[in-house]
Coordinates of N, CA and C in Angstrom, one line a residue:
X1 N -5.0 26.4 19.2 CA -5.7 25.3 18.7 C -6.3 24.6 19.8
X2 N -7.1 24.9 19.9 CA -7.8 24.5 21.1 C -8.2 23.1 21.1
X3 N -8.8 22.7 22.2 CA -9.2 21.3 22.4 C -7.9 20.5 22.2
X4 N -6.9 20.8 22.9 CA -5.6 20.0 22.7 C -5.8 18.7 23.3
X5 N -5.2 17.6 22.7 CA -5.3 16.3 23.2 C -4.4 15.4 22.4
X6 N -4.3 14.1 22.8 CA -3.6 13.3 21.9 C -4.3 13.1 20.6
X7 N -4.2 13.6 19.3 CA -4.5 12.9 18.1 C -3.2 12.0 17.9
X8 N -1.4 12.1 20.0 CA -1.0 11.8 21.4 C -1.4 12.7 22.3
X9 N -1.9 14.3 20.9 CA -2.8 13.6 19.9 C -3.4 14.6 19.2
X10 N -4.1 16.3 17.4 CA -3.8 17.3 16.5 C -3.2 18.4 17.3
X11 N -0.8 18.5 18.2 CA -0.8 19.6 19.2 C 0.5 20.4 19.1
X12 N 0.4 21.5 18.5 CA 1.1 22.7 19.0 C 0.1 23.5 19.7
X13 N 0.6 24.5 20.5 CA -0.4 25.2 21.3 C -1.4 25.9 20.5
X14 N -1.1 26.4 19.3 CA -2.1 27.1 18.6 C -2.3 26.7 17.2
X15 N -1.7 25.5 16.8 CA -1.9 25.1 15.4 C -1.6 23.6 15.3
X16 N -2.2 22.9 14.3 CA -1.8 21.6 13.9 C -0.4 21.7 13.4
X17 N 0.5 21.0 14.0 CA 1.9 21.0 13.6 C 2.6 19.8 14.0
X18 N 3.6 19.5 13.2 CA 4.4 18.3 13.5 C 5.8 18.8 13.8
X19 N 6.5 18.0 14.6 CA 7.8 18.4 15.1 C 8.9 18.4 14.0
X20 N 10.0 19.1 14.3 CA 11.1 19.0 13.4 C 11.7 17.6 13.3
X21 N 12.4 17.4 12.2 CA 12.9 16.0 12.0 C 13.8 15.5 13.1
X22 N 13.6 14.3 13.5 CA 14.4 13.7 14.5 C 15.5 12.8 13.8
X23 N 16.6 12.6 14.5 CA 17.6 11.7 13.9 C 17.0 10.3 13.7
X24 N 17.4 9.7 12.5 CA 16.8 8.4 12.2 C 17.1 7.4 13.2
X25 N 18.2 7.5 14.0 CA 18.6 6.5 14.9 C 18.0 6.7 16.3
X26 N 17.2 7.8 16.5 CA 16.6 8.1 17.8 C 15.7 7.0 18.3
X27 N 15.7 6.8 19.6 CA 14.7 5.8 20.1 C 13.3 6.2 19.9
X28 N 12.4 5.3 19.8 CA 11.0 5.7 19.7 C 10.5 6.6 20.9
X29 N 9.8 7.6 20.5 CA 9.3 8.5 21.6 C 8.0 7.9 22.2
X30 N 7.8 8.4 23.5 CA 6.5 8.0 24.1 C 5.4 8.8 23.5
X31 N 4.2 8.3 23.6 CA 3.0 9.1 23.0 C 3.0 10.5 23.3
X32 N 3.4 10.9 24.5 CA 3.3 12.3 24.9 C 4.2 13.2 24.1
X33 N 5.3 12.6 23.6 CA 6.3 13.4 22.9 C 6.2 13.2 21.4
X34 N 5.4 12.3 20.9 CA 5.2 12.1 19.5 C 4.5 13.3 18.9
X35 N 5.1 14.0 17.9 CA 4.4 15.2 17.3 C 3.3 14.7 16.5
X36 N 2.1 15.1 16.9 CA 0.9 14.8 16.1 C 0.0 16.0 16.1
X37 N -1.0 15.9 15.2 CA -1.9 17.1 15.1 C -2.9 17.2 16.3
X38 N -3.4 18.4 16.5 CA -4.4 18.5 17.6 C -5.7 18.9 17.1
X39 N -6.8 18.6 17.8 CA -8.1 18.8 17.2 C -8.4 20.2 16.8
X40 N -9.4 20.9 17.3 CA -9.8 22.1 16.7 C -9.1 23.3 17.3
X41 N -9.1 24.4 16.6 CA -8.4 25.6 17.0 C -9.4 26.5 17.8
X42 N -10.5 26.0 18.1 CA -11.5 26.9 18.6 C -11.8 27.0 20.1
X43 N -11.1 26.1 20.9 CA -11.4 26.2 22.3 C -10.2 25.6 23.0
X44 N -9.7 26.1 24.1 CA -8.6 25.5 24.9 C -9.0 24.3 25.7
X45 N -10.3 24.0 25.7 CA -10.7 22.8 26.5 C -10.3 21.5 25.9
X46 N -10.2 20.5 26.7 CA -9.8 19.2 26.2 C -11.0 18.6 25.5
X47 N -10.7 17.8 24.4 CA -11.8 17.3 23.6 C -12.5 16.2 24.4
X48 N -13.8 16.0 24.0 CA -14.6 15.0 24.6 C -14.2 13.6 24.2
X49 N -14.4 12.6 25.0 CA -14.1 11.2 24.5 C -14.9 10.9 23.3
X50 N -14.3 10.0 22.5 CA -15.0 9.6 21.2 C -16.2 8.8 21.5
X51 N -17.3 8.9 20.7 CA -18.4 8.0 20.9 C -18.0 6.6 20.6
X52 N -18.8 5.6 21.1 CA -18.5 4.2 20.9 C -18.5 3.9 19.4
X53 N -17.7 2.9 19.0 CA -17.8 2.5 17.6 C -19.2 2.3 17.1
X54 N -19.4 2.8 15.9 CA -20.8 2.6 15.3 C -21.8 3.7 15.7
X55 N -21.4 4.5 16.7 CA -22.4 5.5 17.2 C -22.5 6.6 16.1
X56 N -23.7 7.2 16.0 CA -23.9 8.2 15.0 C -23.1 9.5 15.5
X57 N -22.5 10.2 14.6 CA -21.8 11.4 14.9 C -22.8 12.6 14.5
X58 N -23.4 13.2 15.5 CA -24.4 14.2 15.3 C -24.0 15.5 16.1
X59 N -24.1 16.7 15.4 CA -23.8 17.9 16.1 C -24.9 18.3 17.1
X60 N -24.5 19.0 18.2 CA -25.6 19.5 19.1 C -25.3 21.0 19.3
X61 N -25.4 21.8 18.2 CA -25.0 23.2 18.3 C -26.1 24.0 18.9
X62 N -25.7 25.2 19.4 CA -26.7 26.2 19.9 C -27.5 26.7 18.8
X63 N -28.7 27.2 19.1 CA -29.6 27.7 18.1 C -28.9 28.9 17.4
X64 N -29.0 29.1 16.1 CA -28.4 30.2 15.4 C -29.1 31.5 15.8
X65 N -28.3 32.6 15.9 CA -28.8 33.9 16.2 C -28.7 34.9 15.0
X66 N -27.8 34.6 14.1 CA -27.6 35.5 13.0 C -27.1 34.8 11.8
X67 N -26.8 35.5 10.7 CA -26.4 34.9 9.4 C -25.1 34.1 9.6
X68 N -24.2 34.5 10.4 CA -22.9 33.8 10.6 C -23.2 32.5 11.4
X69 N -24.1 32.6 12.4 CA -24.5 31.4 13.1 C -25.1 30.4 12.1
X70 N -26.0 30.9 11.2 CA -26.6 30.0 10.2 C -25.5 29.3 9.4
X71 N -24.5 30.1 9.0 CA -23.4 29.5 8.2 C -22.7 28.4 9.0
X72 N -22.3 28.7 10.2 CA -21.6 27.7 11.1 C -22.4 26.5 11.3
X73 N -23.8 26.6 11.4 CA -24.6 25.5 11.6 C -24.6 24.6 10.4
X74 N -24.6 25.2 9.2 CA -24.5 24.5 7.9 C -23.2 23.7 7.8
X75 N -22.1 24.4 8.2 CA -20.8 23.7 8.2 C -20.8 22.5 9.2
X76 N -21.3 22.7 10.3 CA -21.3 21.7 11.4 C -22.2 20.5 10.9
X77 N -23.3 20.8 10.3 CA -24.2 19.7 9.8 C -23.5 18.9 8.8
X78 N -22.8 19.6 7.8 CA -22.0 18.9 6.8 C -20.9 18.0 7.4
X79 N -20.2 18.6 8.3 CA -19.0 17.9 8.9 C -19.4 16.7 9.7
X80 N -20.6 16.7 10.3 CA -21.1 15.5 11.0 C -21.3 14.3 10.1
X81 N -21.4 14.5 8.8 CA -21.6 13.3 7.9 C -20.3 12.7 7.5
X82 N -19.2 13.3 7.8 CA -17.9 12.8 7.4 C -17.4 11.6 8.2
X83 N -17.1 10.5 7.6 CA -16.6 9.3 8.4 C -15.1 9.2 8.2
X84 N -14.5 9.6 7.1 CA -13.1 9.5 6.9 C -12.6 10.7 6.1
X85 N -11.4 11.1 6.3 CA -10.8 12.2 5.6 C -9.3 12.2 5.6
X86 N -8.7 12.9 4.7 CA -7.2 13.0 4.6 C -6.9 14.4 4.7
X87 N -5.7 14.7 5.4 CA -5.2 16.1 5.5 C -3.7 16.0 5.1
X88 N -3.4 16.8 4.1 CA -2.0 17.0 3.7 C -1.5 18.3 4.4
X89 N -0.4 18.2 5.2 CA 0.0 19.2 6.1 C 1.4 19.7 5.7
X90 N 1.6 21.0 5.6 CA 2.9 21.6 5.3 C 3.1 22.8 6.4
X91 N 4.2 22.7 7.1 CA 4.4 23.7 8.1 C 5.7 24.5 7.8
X92 N 5.7 25.8 8.0 CA 6.8 26.7 7.7 C 7.2 27.4 8.9
X93 N 8.5 27.7 9.1 CA 8.9 28.5 10.2 C 8.7 30.0 9.9
X94 N 9.2 30.9 10.8 CA 8.9 32.3 10.7 C 9.6 32.9 9.5
X95 N 10.6 32.3 8.9 CA 11.3 32.7 7.7 C 10.7 32.2 6.4
X96 N 9.6 31.4 6.5 CA 8.9 30.9 5.4 C 9.6 29.6 4.8
X97 N 10.4 29.0 5.6 CA 11.1 27.7 5.2 C 10.3 26.5 5.7
X98 N 10.0 25.6 4.7 CA 9.2 24.4 5.1 C 10.1 23.5 6.0
X99 N 9.6 23.1 7.1 CA 10.4 22.2 8.0 C 9.6 20.9 8.3
X100 N 8.4 20.8 7.8 CA 7.6 19.6 8.0 C 6.6 19.4 7.0
X101 N 6.5 18.2 6.5 CA 5.3 17.8 5.6 C 4.8 16.4 6.2
X102 N 3.5 16.4 6.3 CA 2.9 15.2 6.9 C 1.6 14.9 6.1
X103 N 1.1 13.6 6.3 CA -0.1 13.2 5.8 C -0.9 12.6 6.9
X104 N -2.1 13.0 7.2 CA -2.9 12.5 8.2 C -4.2 11.9 7.7
X105 N -4.5 10.7 8.0 CA -5.7 10.0 7.6 C -6.5 9.7 8.8
X106 N -7.8 10.0 8.8 CA -8.6 9.8 10.0 C -9.8 9.0 9.6
X107 N -10.2 8.0 10.5 CA -11.4 7.3 10.4 C -12.1 7.6 11.7
X108 N -13.2 8.3 11.7 CA -14.0 8.6 12.9 C -14.7 7.4 13.4
X109 N -14.8 7.3 14.8 CA -14.5 8.4 15.7 C -13.1 8.5 16.3
X110 N -12.4 7.4 16.2 CA -11.2 7.3 17.1 C -10.0 6.7 16.5
X111 N -9.8 6.8 15.1 CA -8.6 6.2 14.5 C -8.0 7.2 13.6
X112 N -6.6 7.2 13.7 CA -5.9 8.0 12.7 C -4.5 7.5 12.4
X113 N -4.0 7.8 11.3 CA -2.6 7.4 10.9 C -1.9 8.6 10.4
X114 N -0.9 9.0 11.1 CA -0.1 10.2 10.7 C 1.3 9.8 10.2
X115 N 1.6 10.3 9.0 CA 2.9 10.0 8.4 C 3.7 11.2 8.2
X116 N 4.8 11.4 8.9 CA 5.8 12.5 8.7 C 6.7 12.1 7.6
X117 N 6.8 13.0 6.6 CA 7.6 12.7 5.4 C 9.0 13.4 5.5
X118 N 10.0 12.7 4.9 CA 11.3 13.2 4.7 C 11.2 14.4 3.7
X119 N 11.8 15.5 4.0 CA 11.6 16.7 3.1 C 12.2 16.5 1.7
X120 N 13.3 15.7 1.6 CA 14.0 15.5 0.4 C 13.4 14.4 -0.4
X121 N 13.2 13.2 0.2 CA 12.7 12.1 -0.5 C 11.2 11.9 -0.6
X122 N 10.5 12.6 0.3 CA 9.1 12.5 0.5 C 8.7 11.1 0.9
X123 N 9.6 10.3 1.5 CA 9.3 9.0 2.0 C 9.0 9.1 3.5
X124 N 8.3 8.1 4.1 CA 7.9 8.2 5.5 C 9.1 8.3 6.4
X125 N 9.1 9.2 7.3 CA 10.2 9.4 8.3 C 9.7 8.7 9.6
X126 N 8.6 9.1 10.1 CA 8.0 8.5 11.3 C 6.5 8.3 11.0
X127 N 5.9 7.2 11.5 CA 4.5 7.0 11.4 C 3.9 6.7 12.8
X128 N 2.7 7.2 13.0 CA 2.0 7.0 14.2 C 0.5 6.5 13.9
X129 N 0.1 5.5 14.5 CA -1.2 5.0 14.4 C -1.9 5.0 15.8
X130 N -3.1 5.6 15.8 CA -3.9 5.6 17.0 C -5.2 5.0 16.8
X131 N -5.6 4.0 17.6 CA -6.9 3.4 17.6 C -7.4 3.4 19.0
X132 N -8.4 4.2 19.3 CA -8.9 4.2 20.6 C -7.9 4.7 21.6
X133 N -7.6 3.8 22.6 CA -6.6 4.1 23.6 C -5.2 3.5 23.3
X134 N -5.1 2.9 22.1 CA -3.8 2.3 21.7 C -3.1 3.2 20.7
X135 N -1.7 3.3 20.9 CA -0.9 4.0 19.9 C 0.3 3.1 19.5
X136 N 0.7 3.2 18.2 CA 1.9 2.6 17.7 C 2.7 3.6 17.0
X137 N 4.0 3.5 17.1 CA 5.0 4.4 16.5 C 6.0 3.6 15.8
X138 N 6.3 4.0 14.5 CA 7.4 3.4 13.8 C 8.3 4.5 13.2
X139 N 9.7 4.3 13.4 CA 10.6 5.2 12.9 C 11.2 4.7 11.5
X140 N 11.7 5.7 10.7 CA 12.3 5.3 9.4 C 13.4 4.3 9.7
X141 N 13.5 3.3 8.8 CA 14.6 2.3 8.9 C 14.3 1.2 9.8
X142 N 13.1 1.2 10.4 CA 12.7 0.2 11.4 C 11.5 -0.5 10.9
X143 N 11.4 -1.8 11.1 CA 10.2 -2.6 10.8 C 9.3 -2.8 12.0
X144 N 9.7 -2.2 13.1 CA 9.0 -2.5 14.4 C 8.1 -1.3 14.7
X145 N 6.9 -1.6 15.1 CA 6.0 -0.7 15.6 C 6.0 -0.7 17.1
X146 N 6.3 0.4 17.8 CA 6.4 0.4 19.2 C 5.0 0.7 19.8
X147 N 4.4 -0.1 20.7 CA 3.1 0.1 21.2 C 3.1 1.0 22.5
X148 N 2.1 1.8 22.6 CA 1.9 2.6 23.8 C 0.4 2.6 24.2
X149 N 0.1 2.8 25.4 CA -1.3 2.9 25.9 C -1.6 4.4 26.3
X150 N -2.8 4.8 26.1 CA -3.3 6.1 26.7 C -4.5 5.8 27.5
X151 N -5.0 6.8 28.3 CA -6.1 6.6 29.1 C -7.5 6.8 28.4
X152 N -7.5 7.7 27.4 CA -8.8 8.0 26.8 C -8.7 7.9 25.3
X153 N -9.8 7.7 24.6 CA -9.9 7.8 23.2 C -10.6 9.1 22.9
X154 N -10.3 9.7 21.7 CA -10.9 11.0 21.4 C -11.4 10.9 20.0
X155 N -12.4 11.9 19.7 CA -13.0 12.0 18.4 C -12.0 12.9 17.5
X156 N -11.3 12.2 16.6 CA -10.3 13.0 15.8 C -11.0 13.8 14.8
X157 N -12.3 13.7 14.6 CA -13.1 14.6 13.7 C -13.0 16.0 14.2
X158 N -12.5 16.3 15.5 CA -12.4 17.6 16.0 C -11.2 18.4 15.3
X159 N -10.6 17.8 14.4 CA -9.5 18.5 13.7 C -10.1 19.8 13.1
X160 N -11.4 19.7 12.7 CA -12.2 20.9 12.2 C -13.5 20.9 13.0
X161 N -13.8 21.9 13.7 CA -14.9 21.9 14.7 C -15.8 23.1 14.6
X162 N -16.6 23.3 13.5 CA -17.5 24.5 13.4 C -18.5 24.5 14.5
X163 N -18.9 23.3 15.1 CA -19.8 23.3 16.2 C -19.3 24.2 17.4
X164 N -18.1 24.0 17.7 CA -17.5 24.7 18.8 C -17.5 26.2 18.5
X165 N -17.1 26.6 17.3 CA -17.2 28.0 16.9 C -18.6 28.6 17.1
X166 N -19.6 27.8 16.7 CA -21.0 28.3 16.9 C -21.3 28.4 18.4
X167 N -20.9 27.5 19.2 CA -21.3 27.5 20.6 C -20.6 28.6 21.3
X168 N -19.4 29.0 20.9 CA -18.6 29.9 21.7 C -18.6 31.3 21.2
X169 N -19.4 31.6 20.1 CA -19.4 33.0 19.6 C -20.0 33.9 20.6
X170 N -20.8 33.4 21.5 CA -21.4 34.3 22.5 C -20.4 34.8 23.5
X171 N -19.2 34.2 23.6 CA -18.2 34.5 24.6 C -18.5 33.9 25.9
X172 N -19.5 33.0 26.1 CA -19.8 32.5 27.4 C -18.7 31.7 28.0
X173 N -17.8 31.2 27.2 CA -16.7 30.3 27.7 C -15.4 31.1 27.9
X174 N -15.5 32.4 27.6 CA -14.3 33.2 27.7 C -13.6 33.3 26.4
X175 N -14.1 32.7 25.4 CA -13.5 32.7 24.0 C -14.5 33.5 23.1
X176 N -13.9 34.2 22.2 CA -14.8 34.9 21.2 C -14.2 34.7 19.8
X177 N -15.0 34.7 18.8 CA -14.6 34.3 17.5 C -15.2 35.3 16.5
X178 N -14.4 35.9 15.7 CA -14.9 36.8 14.6 C -14.7 36.2 13.3
X179 N -15.6 36.3 12.4 CA -15.5 35.7 11.1 C -15.8 36.8 10.0
X180 N -15.0 36.8 9.0 CA -15.2 37.7 7.9 C -15.1 37.0 6.6
X181 N -16.1 37.1 5.7 CA -16.1 36.4 4.4 C -15.2 37.2 3.4
X182 N -14.3 36.5 2.8 CA -13.4 37.1 1.8 C -13.8 36.7 0.4
X183 N -13.1 37.1 -0.6 CA -13.4 36.8 -2.0 C -13.3 35.3 -2.1
X184 N -14.2 34.7 -2.9 CA -14.2 33.2 -3.1 C -13.0 32.8 -3.9
X185 N -12.5 31.6 -3.8 CA -11.4 31.0 -4.5 C -11.7 29.6 -4.9
X186 N -11.0 29.0 -5.8 CA -11.1 27.6 -6.2 C -9.9 26.8 -5.7
X187 N -10.2 25.7 -5.1 CA -9.2 24.8 -4.5 C -9.4 23.5 -5.2
X188 N -8.3 23.0 -5.9 CA -8.4 21.7 -6.6 C -9.6 21.6 -7.5
X189 N -9.9 22.7 -8.2 CA -11.1 22.8 -9.1 C -12.4 22.9 -8.4
X190 N -12.5 23.1 -7.1 CA -13.7 23.2 -6.4 C -14.0 24.6 -5.9
X191 N -15.0 25.3 -6.4 CA -15.3 26.6 -5.9 C -15.5 26.6 -4.4
X192 N -14.9 27.6 -3.7 CA -15.0 27.6 -2.3 C -15.2 29.0 -1.7
X193 N -16.0 29.1 -0.7 CA -16.1 30.3 0.1 C -14.8 30.4 0.9
X194 N -14.3 31.6 1.1 CA -13.1 31.8 1.9 C -13.4 32.8 3.0
X195 N -13.1 32.3 4.2 CA -13.4 33.0 5.5 C -12.1 33.2 6.3
X196 N -12.0 34.4 6.8 CA -11.0 34.7 7.8 C -11.6 34.6 9.2
X197 N -10.9 33.9 10.1 CA -11.4 33.7 11.4 C -10.3 34.1 12.4
X198 N -10.7 34.9 13.4 CA -9.8 35.3 14.5 C -10.5 34.9 15.8
X199 N -9.8 34.0 16.5 CA -10.3 33.5 17.8 C -9.5 34.1 19.0
X200 N -10.2 34.7 19.9 CA -9.6 35.3 21.1 C -9.9 34.3 22.2
X201 N -8.8 33.6 22.7 CA -9.0 32.6 23.7 C -8.6 33.1 25.1
X202 N -9.0 32.4 26.1 CA -8.5 32.8 27.5 C -7.0 32.8 27.5
X203 N -6.5 33.6 28.5 CA -5.0 33.7 28.8 C -4.3 34.5 27.7
X204 N -5.1 35.3 26.9 CA -4.5 36.1 25.9 C -4.0 35.5 24.6
X205 N -4.5 34.3 24.3 CA -4.1 33.6 23.1 C -5.0 34.0 22.0
X206 N -4.4 34.4 20.9 CA -5.1 34.8 19.7 C -4.8 33.9 18.5
X207 N -5.7 33.3 17.9 CA -5.5 32.4 16.7 C -6.1 33.1 15.5
X208 N -5.3 33.0 14.4 CA -5.7 33.6 13.1 C -5.6 32.5 12.1
X209 N -6.7 32.3 11.3 CA -6.6 31.3 10.3 C -7.7 31.6 9.2
X210 N -7.5 31.0 8.1 CA -8.3 31.2 6.9 C -8.8 29.8 6.5
X211 N -10.1 29.7 6.2 CA -10.7 28.4 5.8 C -11.4 28.6 4.5
X212 N -11.2 27.6 3.6 CA -11.9 27.5 2.3 C -12.9 26.4 2.4
X213 N -14.2 26.8 2.3 CA -15.3 25.8 2.4 C -15.9 25.6 1.0
X214 N -16.0 24.4 0.6 CA -16.6 24.1 -0.7 C -18.1 24.6 -0.7
X215 N -18.4 25.2 -1.8 CA -19.8 25.7 -2.0 C -20.8 24.6 -2.2
X216 N -20.3 23.5 -2.7 CA -21.3 22.4 -2.9 C -21.6 21.6 -1.7
X217 N -20.6 21.0 -1.0 CA -20.9 20.2 0.2 C -20.6 20.8 1.5
X218 N -20.1 22.1 1.5 CA -19.8 22.8 2.8 C -18.8 22.2 3.7
X219 N -17.9 21.4 3.1 CA -16.8 20.8 3.8 C -15.5 21.6 3.5
X220 N -14.6 21.7 4.5 CA -13.3 22.4 4.3 C -12.4 21.7 3.3
X221 N -11.9 22.5 2.4 CA -10.9 22.0 1.4 C -9.5 22.5 1.8
X222 N -9.4 23.6 2.5 CA -8.1 24.1 2.9 C -8.2 25.0 4.1
X223 N -7.2 24.8 5.0 CA -7.2 25.7 6.2 C -5.7 26.2 6.3
X224 N -5.5 27.5 6.5 CA -4.2 28.1 6.7 C -4.2 28.8 8.0
X225 N -3.2 28.3 8.9 CA -3.1 28.9 10.2 C -1.8 29.8 10.3
X226 N -1.9 30.8 11.1 CA -0.8 31.7 11.4 C -0.6 31.8 12.9
X227 N 0.6 31.5 13.3 CA 0.9 31.6 14.8 C 1.6 33.0 15.0
X228 N 1.4 33.5 16.2 CA 2.0 34.8 16.5 C 3.5 35.0 16.2
X229 N 4.3 33.9 16.3 CA 5.7 34.0 16.1 C 6.0 33.8 14.6
X230 N 5.0 33.7 13.7 CA 5.2 33.6 12.3 C 5.2 32.2 11.8
X231 N 5.1 31.2 12.6 CA 5.0 29.9 12.2 C 3.6 29.7 11.4
X232 N 3.6 29.1 10.3 CA 2.4 28.9 9.5 C 2.2 27.5 9.1
X233 N 1.0 27.1 8.9 CA 0.7 25.8 8.5 C -0.5 25.8 7.5
X234 N -0.3 25.0 6.4 CA -1.3 24.8 5.4 C -1.8 23.4 5.4
X235 N -3.1 23.2 5.5 CA -3.8 21.9 5.5 C -4.7 21.8 4.3
X236 N -4.5 20.7 3.6 CA -5.4 20.5 2.4 C -6.2 19.2 2.7
X237 N -7.6 19.4 2.7 CA -8.5 18.3 3.1 C -9.0 17.6 1.8
X238 N -9.2 16.3 1.9 CA -9.8 15.6 0.8 C -10.6 14.4 1.4
X239 N -11.6 13.9 0.6 CA -12.6 13.0 1.2 C -12.9 11.8 0.2
X240 N -12.2 11.7 -0.9 CA -12.5 10.7 -1.9 C -11.5 9.5 -1.8
X241 N -10.6 9.4 -0.9 CA -9.7 8.3 -0.8 C -10.3 7.2 0.1
X242 N -10.3 6.0 -0.4 CA -10.8 4.9 0.4 C -9.7 4.3 1.2
X243 N -9.8 4.2 2.5 CA -8.8 3.6 3.3 C -9.4 3.1 4.6
X244 N -8.7 2.2 5.3 CA -9.1 1.8 6.6 C -7.9 1.9 7.5
X245 N -8.0 2.0 8.8 CA -6.9 2.0 9.7 C -7.1 0.9 10.7
X246 N -6.1 0.0 10.7 CA -6.1 -1.2 11.5 C -4.8 -1.3 12.4
X247 N -4.8 -2.0 13.4 CA -3.6 -2.2 14.2 C -2.5 -2.8 13.3
X248 N -1.2 -2.3 13.4 CA -0.1 -2.8 12.6 C 0.1 -4.3 12.9
X249 N 0.3 -5.0 11.8 CA 0.5 -6.5 11.9 C 1.9 -6.8 12.4

């Protein structure tokens, strides 16, 4: 999952994932140890700083060379219009057992609220809010948000980054990406194209994932990641929820 950074910040090495449950009495973790999602799976490079508030989010992709590049350009253009989105995340271990469920809400360019859920009660276990270079963490059973500072703000819209896939298909950065269109499927009543993507990254890292792209607006509705050790993660994307992300009061 490349472009690793604080979403502390979207980071397991090769997939958006959240850590196993911590004891409710544990002391708040520092931002570096808070399990949060990592931006895109398409490049091992660090994500670029977020644009200043109010700046237009525009892609700057390379010129398309073939039909797949044209497809990636269309996805990138659609993704550039998104200002806020929600991702429901479920992570399973190699035996197929669910060990984490989370909800991530993002307001671009530099705000997100991640809620890790208790597997039995589905109530919040830990919550993390990031706004620019400020981070706040709250554990279950506590009314206190612990504040932390980081050095940089990041564009959390890189959770899905078709622009990077387009730019790196040539292999110029040492990464290559192969895409194969599969049979279409419907997600939440929305007809979607389904694509298998294999990314070969430097240092021998291989990422495999499947993405479901809505035929109407060309935005992702579901992404399924598979890690070499069998760890899997399913992300469900939605765009119709109205929310804002402000510093905790």
